[in-house]
Structures are given as structure tokens and as C-alpha cells.
C-alpha atoms as one frame of an Amber mdcrd trajectory, in Angstrom:
protein
 -88.484 188.517 167.699 -84.949 188.412 166.089 -85.122 187.178 162.645 -83.855
 183.824 161.281 -80.773 183.985 159.329 -79.762 182.852 155.849 -77.454 179.748
 155.477 -76.991 180.771 157.648 -76.345 180.131 162.122 -74.295 181.447 166.019
 -72.995 179.877 169.618 -70.409 179.906 172.204 -68.137 178.846 174.788 -66.521
 176.643 177.367 -63.139 176.178 178.464 -61.505 173.332 177.129 -58.318 171.659
 178.847 -55.539 171.723 175.971 -54.502 175.151 177.045 -51.788 175.080 173.882
 -54.150 174.804 171.392 -56.878 177.249 173.298 -54.657 179.983 173.949 -53.721
 180.332 169.701 -56.835 181.141 169.086 -57.466 184.262 171.240 -56.635 187.811
 170.611 -56.451 188.299 174.241 -56.919 185.107 176.413 -57.761 186.594 179.598
 -61.064 187.681 177.535 -63.068 184.080 178.097 -66.926 184.020 177.303 -68.524
 181.301 178.761 -70.923 179.042 177.036 -74.130 177.270 178.011 -75.515 174.539
 176.127 -79.051 173.833 175.705 -79.460 170.608 173.628 -82.848 169.815 172.721
 -81.995 166.700 170.325 -81.899 164.348 173.064 -85.812 165.722 173.940 -86.818
 164.846 169.851 -85.131 161.646 170.393 -87.452 160.855 173.267 -90.198 160.904
 171.924 -92.259 162.494 174.584 -94.360 165.059 173.254 -95.265 166.384 176.703
 -91.952 166.599 177.344 -90.542 168.581 174.218 -93.430 170.873 174.767 -92.836
 171.476 178.086 -88.719 172.155 176.754 -89.992 174.676 174.155 -92.101 176.601
 176.273 -88.799 177.723 178.129 -88.096 179.405 175.174 -91.297 181.773 173.410
 -89.652 183.035 170.216 -88.261 179.095 169.373 -92.024 178.026 170.823 -93.465
 180.108 168.341 -91.199 179.506 165.625 -91.005 176.255 166.032 -94.600 175.287
 166.084 -96.202 178.130 163.736 -93.002 177.977 161.264 -91.028 174.518 161.299
 -93.807 172.137 162.087 -96.937 173.878 161.254 -98.345 172.618 164.572-101.323
 175.733 164.319-101.371 179.125 164.512-100.061 181.558 167.031-103.099 182.236
 169.042-103.302 177.890 169.609-100.215 178.195 171.452-101.389 180.576 174.340
-104.446 178.389 174.407-104.812 175.496 177.067-107.624 173.734 175.280-105.955
 174.072 171.857-102.813 172.792 173.555-103.860 169.655 174.900-106.155 169.101
 172.085-104.690 169.398 168.807-100.974 170.939 169.586 -99.563 168.340 171.491
-101.147 165.603 169.840 -99.810 166.747 166.849 -96.398 166.698 168.041 -96.360
 163.282 169.399 -97.608 162.349 165.793 -94.700 163.845 164.327 -92.413 162.667
 166.781 -93.753 158.669 166.228 -93.660 159.250 162.823 -90.507 156.027 161.697
 -88.957 158.913 159.407 -88.223 161.392 162.239 -87.127 159.111 164.496 -84.372
 157.646 162.096 -83.512 161.744 161.800 -82.971 162.136 165.774 -80.792 158.833
 165.352 -79.173 160.250 162.593 -78.378 163.503 164.449 -77.644 161.729 168.064
 -74.884 159.787 165.281 -73.409 162.638 164.016 -73.383 164.899 166.700 -72.470
 162.570 169.480 -69.525 165.108 170.951 -69.946 169.406 171.005 -66.827 170.072
 172.819 -64.961 171.413 169.923 -67.961 173.665 168.518 -68.040 174.793 172.425
 -64.279 175.662 172.209 -64.260 177.581 168.729 -67.589 179.425 169.438 -65.961
 180.633 172.904 -62.866 181.745 170.961 -64.903 183.586 168.453 -66.974 185.591
 171.015 -63.950 186.070 173.077 -62.107 187.729 170.204 -65.585 189.338 168.973
 -66.175 190.850 172.593 -62.140 191.926 172.942 -62.221 194.294 169.838 -65.381
 195.463 170.232 -64.794 196.245 173.870 -68.450 194.360 173.920 -67.989 192.808
 178.010 -69.554 189.831 176.951 -68.837 186.903 179.616 -71.646 184.552 178.976
 -73.634 183.385 176.028 -75.932 180.326 175.063 -76.003 178.494 172.495 -78.853
 175.599 172.077 -78.849 172.864 169.516 -82.426 172.045 167.903 -84.287 170.043
 165.041 -85.883 172.774 162.809 -87.230 170.046 160.212 -84.937 171.320 157.943
 -86.252 174.992 158.054 -82.732 176.721 159.522 -79.181 176.686 159.831 -78.402
 178.840 162.942 -81.076 181.550 164.616 -80.827 184.233 167.480 -83.996 183.719
 169.693 -84.692 184.193 173.063 -81.461 185.601 173.536 -79.944 182.018 172.538
 -78.050 181.313 169.355 -79.801 178.052 168.109 -78.168 175.830 165.540 -80.688
 173.814 163.421 -78.089 170.777 163.406 -80.645 168.591 160.784 -78.585 171.056
 158.622 -75.612 169.903 159.057 -75.609 166.264 158.262 -73.844 166.208 155.321
 -74.535 165.285 152.213 -73.304 161.896 151.853 -76.210 161.077 154.761 -78.996
 159.222 153.351 -81.538 161.602 154.760 -79.698 164.251 152.946 -79.990 162.137
 149.767 -83.755 162.195 149.998 -85.028 165.760 150.843 -86.673 166.681 148.091
 -84.344 168.212 145.100 -86.964 171.047 144.132 -86.392 172.370 147.573 -82.482
 171.003 148.320 -81.031 171.470 145.064 -77.642 169.111 144.919 -75.833 172.746
 145.607 -76.853 172.766 148.924 -77.000 169.580 149.482 -73.137 169.735 148.978
 -72.990 172.323 151.231 -74.954 170.825 154.528 -71.782 170.077 156.122 -70.820
 170.705 159.364 -67.122 172.287 158.836 -69.720 175.323 158.108 -71.077 176.218
 161.324 -68.865 178.131 163.356 -68.864 180.413 160.114 -72.440 180.474 159.773
 -73.148 181.023 163.205 -71.042 184.015 163.468 -71.658 185.373 159.850 -75.320
 185.224 160.900 -74.250 186.657 164.377 -72.398 189.866 163.003 -75.110 189.771
 160.122 -78.209 190.572 163.070 -75.551 192.727 165.190 -73.490 194.952 162.953
 -75.022 194.500 158.859 -75.184 198.530 157.827 -76.531 198.456 154.385 -74.929
 201.527 152.896 -76.542 201.679 149.729 -78.459 199.576 146.829 -75.889 199.961
 144.966 -73.599 196.649 143.630 -70.049 198.428 145.125 -71.923 199.473 147.930
 -73.497 195.926 149.007 -70.286 193.949 148.400 -68.534 196.665 151.068 -71.172
 196.066 153.064 -71.337 192.247 153.280 -66.844 192.631 152.965 -67.515 194.420
 156.430 -68.718 191.683 158.014 -66.469 188.667 156.475 -63.571 191.073 157.468
 -64.596 191.264 160.839 -65.084 186.982 160.951 -61.891 186.434 159.175 -60.369
 188.363 162.614 -62.707 186.691 165.175 -61.867 182.855 163.340 -58.277 183.029
 163.056 -58.183 179.241 163.451 -61.584 178.811 160.750 -60.320 178.408 156.793
 -60.884 180.883 154.485 -62.933 179.010 152.502 -65.412 178.330 155.010 -66.038
 181.448 155.911 -67.261 181.808 152.700 -69.041 178.826 152.574 -67.032 177.687
 149.643 -64.446 174.460 148.795 -61.425 174.982 148.381 -61.576 174.481 144.362
 -64.257 177.597 144.617 -62.153 180.077 146.493 -59.565 179.116 144.602 -61.486
 180.380 141.349 -62.057 183.403 143.021 -58.468 184.183 143.497 -57.549 182.940
 140.125 -60.121 184.785 138.506 -60.154 188.243 140.274 -58.924 190.743 137.688
 -62.038 188.678 135.244 -64.621 189.813 137.853 -63.555 192.863 138.402 -63.062
 193.805 134.510 -66.142 192.551 134.119 -67.969 194.346 136.395 -66.615 197.687
 135.010 -67.168 196.466 131.364 -70.750 195.644 131.803 -71.206 199.081 134.239
 -72.205 197.221 136.947 -70.298 198.757 139.813 -73.040 201.186 140.215 -75.923
 200.011 138.863 -78.882 199.069 141.274 -81.211 197.063 139.351 -82.131 193.688
 141.446 -81.908 191.272 138.286 -78.154 192.636 137.203 -77.129 193.134 140.999
 -78.906 190.343 143.304 -77.273 187.080 141.707 -73.742 188.110 143.113 -74.993
 188.206 146.908 -77.131 184.644 145.902 -76.812 180.815 146.644 -76.771 178.547
 143.990 -74.818 176.118 141.783 -72.801 179.427 140.461 -72.631 183.028 139.974
 -74.806 184.271 136.473 -72.707 185.716 134.048 -69.323 183.653 134.822 -70.669
 180.414 133.995 -70.734 176.835 136.159 -67.132 176.492 137.210 -67.826 179.629
 139.504 -69.023 179.522 143.096 -72.095 181.833 144.478 -72.236 184.187 145.629
 -68.787 185.767 144.316 -70.120 189.925 145.418 -69.544 188.823 149.103 -65.945
 187.408 148.899 -64.956 190.415 146.153 -66.181 192.721 149.119 -64.017 191.175
 151.208 -60.805 191.687 149.437 -61.906 195.495 148.817 -62.257 195.855 152.615
 -59.014 193.967 153.069 -57.222 196.230 151.004 -58.537 199.480 152.674 -57.933
 198.200 156.217 -54.054 197.046 154.710 -53.395 200.569 153.737 -55.103 202.266
 156.627 -54.021 200.882 159.778 -57.587 200.617 161.025 -58.878 198.951 163.633
 -62.142 197.128 163.026 -64.113 199.993 165.303 -63.068 202.507 162.942 -63.672
 200.267 159.420 -67.773 200.090 160.797 -67.946 204.015 161.496 -66.582 204.549
 157.551 -69.420 204.006 155.127 -67.829 206.355 152.013 -68.118 203.767 149.692
 -65.491 205.866 147.717 -62.983 205.649 150.152 -63.560 201.729 151.139 -62.922
 201.500 147.109 -59.311 203.398 146.891 -57.060 201.131 147.837 -58.679 198.141
 145.893 -56.420 196.165 143.268 -57.983 193.113 141.846
């Protein structure tokens, strides 16, 4: 079973009519990926537990994840037991769907995402570029949308990239405002924005299919993530730089303006080759800021800095992405970095 991906979720395509706009997105417009979209949210909105259960059973991995992890309506064994399904699973689901707060959430999702064509186009472009770069031969892909009960942004189940649209309602949404702050602190709510859907989707997709940890030390981890974000940069040329890092413009500007300071801190504190989780993990964790750099800094600084290192390496060696992914010598990858 494919694993859930942190903050991060995926998708893909449909050929839309505005040829002039679409063509500018492609590295090679002859390499197109046709995307089949599956939208389960209307079934949630209908309030019909039997129909929703039937729809979920078409996707075994999502079916299990939804019941056991998202709404906690029974154990895994129950989901293959007809008696348990009829006596417990479906009645529990119906009670869930009948809840007035759930109905409001489903309505809010429908209003926020009343059309999906723009996302389909961007996913199509991104997957087309990805297939072209890696010579993957992808012609079709599937993406689904559903309600995750605020448990998942993007996940890949049943060879389908699923997006939990509830995680992108926007921080100004009344439902999001009411989410418990101990589980959804304000810094996280600020990023529950649909502008991050495309970057989240491809980050999650690339982490699932191409992430290759090169070591436990800070440098190795930064470079490993840097490769992923560098690929994103190439397959999503239309996406803003801040979105690719789940940053705001101010957060990205802070990184750029303080790059030399970040680097000097790492060197002075002898962190570059440090493997101690307590010292290294904060560079990659979601949070209000990155520990040691103060409240004005964004979180996940290590991912951004890793991208800058990889970019300098590629720019100085005229490599394609396939060659980049094969290079695992962290000293070579660092060689051309200039903060």
C-alpha cells in the first residue's frame, strides 16, 4: 500500500482548449498525459452511505485507509466481513454523513472547488514534463478528490493520486478557523490554501517515486531534498517559487536575504556533517519557523537550502536530471555552492 505523504499530495491532466497558454507550459507539447479525474466529493455531499461505501470499494487501498485511519469506523478485518459491514460499517458511515457539521463541510468543499479544470491542466502539464524528462512513457494518469476528514493532503493509493480537498479550504474559511488549535496550529492553518495543491501533489509524487536518501547528516539530507525540489522546478515552470516550498513571498525573500547567514550558522555550529536528530530534524520540520533562526524565519529551511546547492551544481556542470539523480557523492554536489 502506498504511503501517505506529508503535507504534502498528487494528480494529473486533461487537454484544455486554450492552446496558446497551454503550449507555453510544456517542455515538449507532443508528450501529453491524459488525466482521468475521479471526484468522490459529490457522493459525500449526497449523504447516501450505501452509495459512498460502494464507490469506496472500487479503490481497495483508499477504502481501507478511509475507514480505519480517517473516520475510524472499524478494524481492517471488518471491511471484508459482510455482516460487520451491514451491522456496523455502513450505519457508522451514515451517522457520520448525517452530522450537521459534516454537511456544512461538504457544502464548503463544493463551493470552494466548483471547478477543477485549472488543476487538471496544470497536472497534465507537470506529468507531461515529468514523462518527457525521465522518458517514462506516461500517456494516462488518474487523480481523485475526496474528503479525508482532515487527515491527508495528498496520498497515492490504488495507483491513483488522491487529494483531500478539505485540507485546502483556506485559512479564512470558517470551518478551518474552528479546527482545534492543538492539532491544527495557526501556522498550519495559514498554509491550508488551494494555491499549494499542485506543488504538494508533485512533491509527494516525487518523494514516493524518486526520493533517495544519501545519508543522515544535515548536508546529505539537504541535498536529497534538493534533488526533489530541483525536479519540481523543471516540471512545474508555471508554478511560483514560493508555492514550490510552501512558502509565502515574504518567507522566500527571508531565505534569499539570509542565505549567507544560514550557511555561516551551519558552519560555525559544525552542523554540516552532524547526524544528531535533535539538531538536524528542525531544518526539515513543519512549524512556525526554523529553530535557531528566530520567528521571522520560515520552517523547512533545509529543503530550500538543498535546492540552492543542487541548482548551483547543475548550473556549473550542464547536467540533465537523470544524470543528477545518479550522482550521490555529497562532496561533489556541494562543490559549486556559493551562498
